[in-house]
Amino acid sequence: MIKKFIDKLLGKPAGGSKARFGRRTEVPASVHRIDPNLVDERAINVTRTLQQAGFEAYIVGGAVRDLLLGLRPKDFDVATDATPEQVKNLFRRAFIIGRRFRIVHVVYGRGREHEVIEVSTFRAYLDNAAAEQVKGNERTSKRQLEGIQHAVDSSGRVLRDNVWGPQDEDATRRDFTVNAMYYDPETQIVVDYHGGIQDAKKHTLRMIGDPATRYREDPVRIIRAVRFAAKLNPLGFKLESKTAKPLVEAATLLADVPQSRLFDEMLKLLQTGHALASIAQLKHLGLAKGIYPLLDVVVERADSDFVKAALADTDRRVGEGKPVAPSFLLACVLWADVRDGWAARLARKEHPYPALQDAIDEVFDARIGDVSGRGKLAADMREIWMMQPRFEKRVGATPFSLVEQARFRAGFDFLRLRADAQEVEDTLADWWQEFSMASDAEREDLVQAAKAEQQAKPRVRRAPRPEGEGAAPRAAKAVPEAMSEETAAEGDAPKKRRRRRRKPGGGEGSGSVE
Ligand code: ATP
Ligand code: MG
């Protein structure tokens, strides 16, 4: 009935036109050769539970693509003909989330080890005209298409994204042919409507349907094209020419996409293990500028030693399965601005700490805009930056309290990158590394050694250079030189310091370790 209704909306001939939504092909294991050992147990549990309750259920999307390529997928999505409520009722820990795109999160395990399987209901493929019609016909649609009930203010897109439909339409509304296959772990059959198997074999990234239209429907697909081109490039994948051609022209459409979505997509480009490759693709495809202002900055600075090291480090960590924080990477990308704004204020003889605070505020205003929805991210970035002058101070109580700070590790990793980029001395980063791993007694010795070193050194104070030229290492040195150990101590939150009571022979930090 639903299918008939949608067919009517789309003006399809009775019986359905196979050409529009692709021809269903069932590909057996002997052909696709997916290794069942790469399939996550929990994803199998989800599909099995749904199937036993009488629903269709498949692993879908990027996971099938990766399985076909012999890669272990980093996450598993499941598609089903069950509605979100029906899915939720089948699992002990399942949560309906999202408004623009309602899905169910089925959660396994707890804490850091928890795993989420995303379950989405097959969606109808509605182009703009069809979506408008559904909208204008709300009474009928409420009865016939359950999903619409949840499209509270029924803007075209929200409505369209929550209209349930048959599997062939669900496949057609996906982006690339290699992202639009369904794998049933029970029968080990891959269901393919758009030649995804062939494209995977030919190493082709092909947009389903007319690429220009699909970019217009959802311009975020432009960024996804870049991401998959980067991710699959080492396997020899290329964007099919028809898929690549409209990219540059379509990029202007990104101006209408909500900033928060662009921000999230930017992070996916940068934090899924292919940051450097994505930047290379952006340049290669003529998209180095104009996708999103902050991404423009990343691309611009990707050749500087410091930002390149941060991007390479992020890729390496993701590759090793380690967590990465957006705050760290963005703190690296925007450090040049903070550093220059800070140096300019120091040159005006402002107090170092408030000067750094103000420089940070200015950078948030200029580069990130409204950070209200990103409170934690902004707070973490600020903390990493505010820690930097404190690293210059290796005497007194500061090192002991600094090393106990929750975000010490991030601040230290940042310092290490600065040292790699020759912005501070390697010996400073080495000292902190040693200090962070040392026993209390060893820490005292390290502080004594630093003190002796400081006394032995003739004090040279140079005026800080107000403007750094890009992230060139020479300019980068301006601030650290301005912040001698003594200056840093001065700037060490003067009010707080007055309240601190020093313990004889040890800092407050060392006391709190016990
Ligand atoms: P990754 O390996 O990075 O997770 P993915 O292909 O799984 O890649 P997701 O963002 O997890 O990407 O999306 C899951 C699937 O949902 C995609 O494979 C694709 O079929 C579909 N999809 C996601 N976003 C879009 C979009 N903007 N337009 C069309 N289909 C999309
Ligand atoms: Mg995915």
Coordinates of C-alpha atoms in Angstrom, one line a residue, residues 392-396 399-400 427-428 430-432 434-435 438 440-457 485:
E392 CA 57.9 27.2 30.4
K393 CA 58.0 27.3 34.1
R394 CA 59.9 24.3 35.6
V395 CA 60.6 25.6 39.1
G396 CA 58.4 26.0 42.2
P399 CA 55.2 21.6 37.4
F400 CA 53.7 19.5 40.2
T427 CA 64.9 19.7 25.8
L428 CA 61.8 21.4 27.2
D430 CA 62.0 16.0 27.0
W431 CA 62.1 17.5 30.5
W432 CA 58.3 17.3 30.8
E434 CA 60.6 12.7 32.1
F435 CA 58.9 14.7 34.8
A438 CA 59.1 10.3 37.3
D440 CA 58.1 12.3 43.5
A441 CA 61.8 12.2 44.5
E442 CA 62.9 12.2 40.9
R443 CA 60.6 15.1 40.2
E444 CA 62.3 17.1 42.9
D445 CA 65.6 16.4 41.3
L446 CA 64.4 17.4 37.9
V447 CA 63.1 20.7 39.3
Q448 CA 66.4 21.3 40.9
A449 CA 68.3 20.6 37.7
A450 CA 66.0 23.0 35.8
K451 CA 66.6 25.7 38.4
A452 CA 70.4 25.3 38.2
E453 CA 70.2 25.4 34.4
Q454 CA 68.1 28.6 34.5
Q455 CA 70.6 30.2 36.9
A456 CA 73.5 29.3 34.7
K457 CA 71.9 30.8 31.6
E485 CA 60.4 31.0 32.9

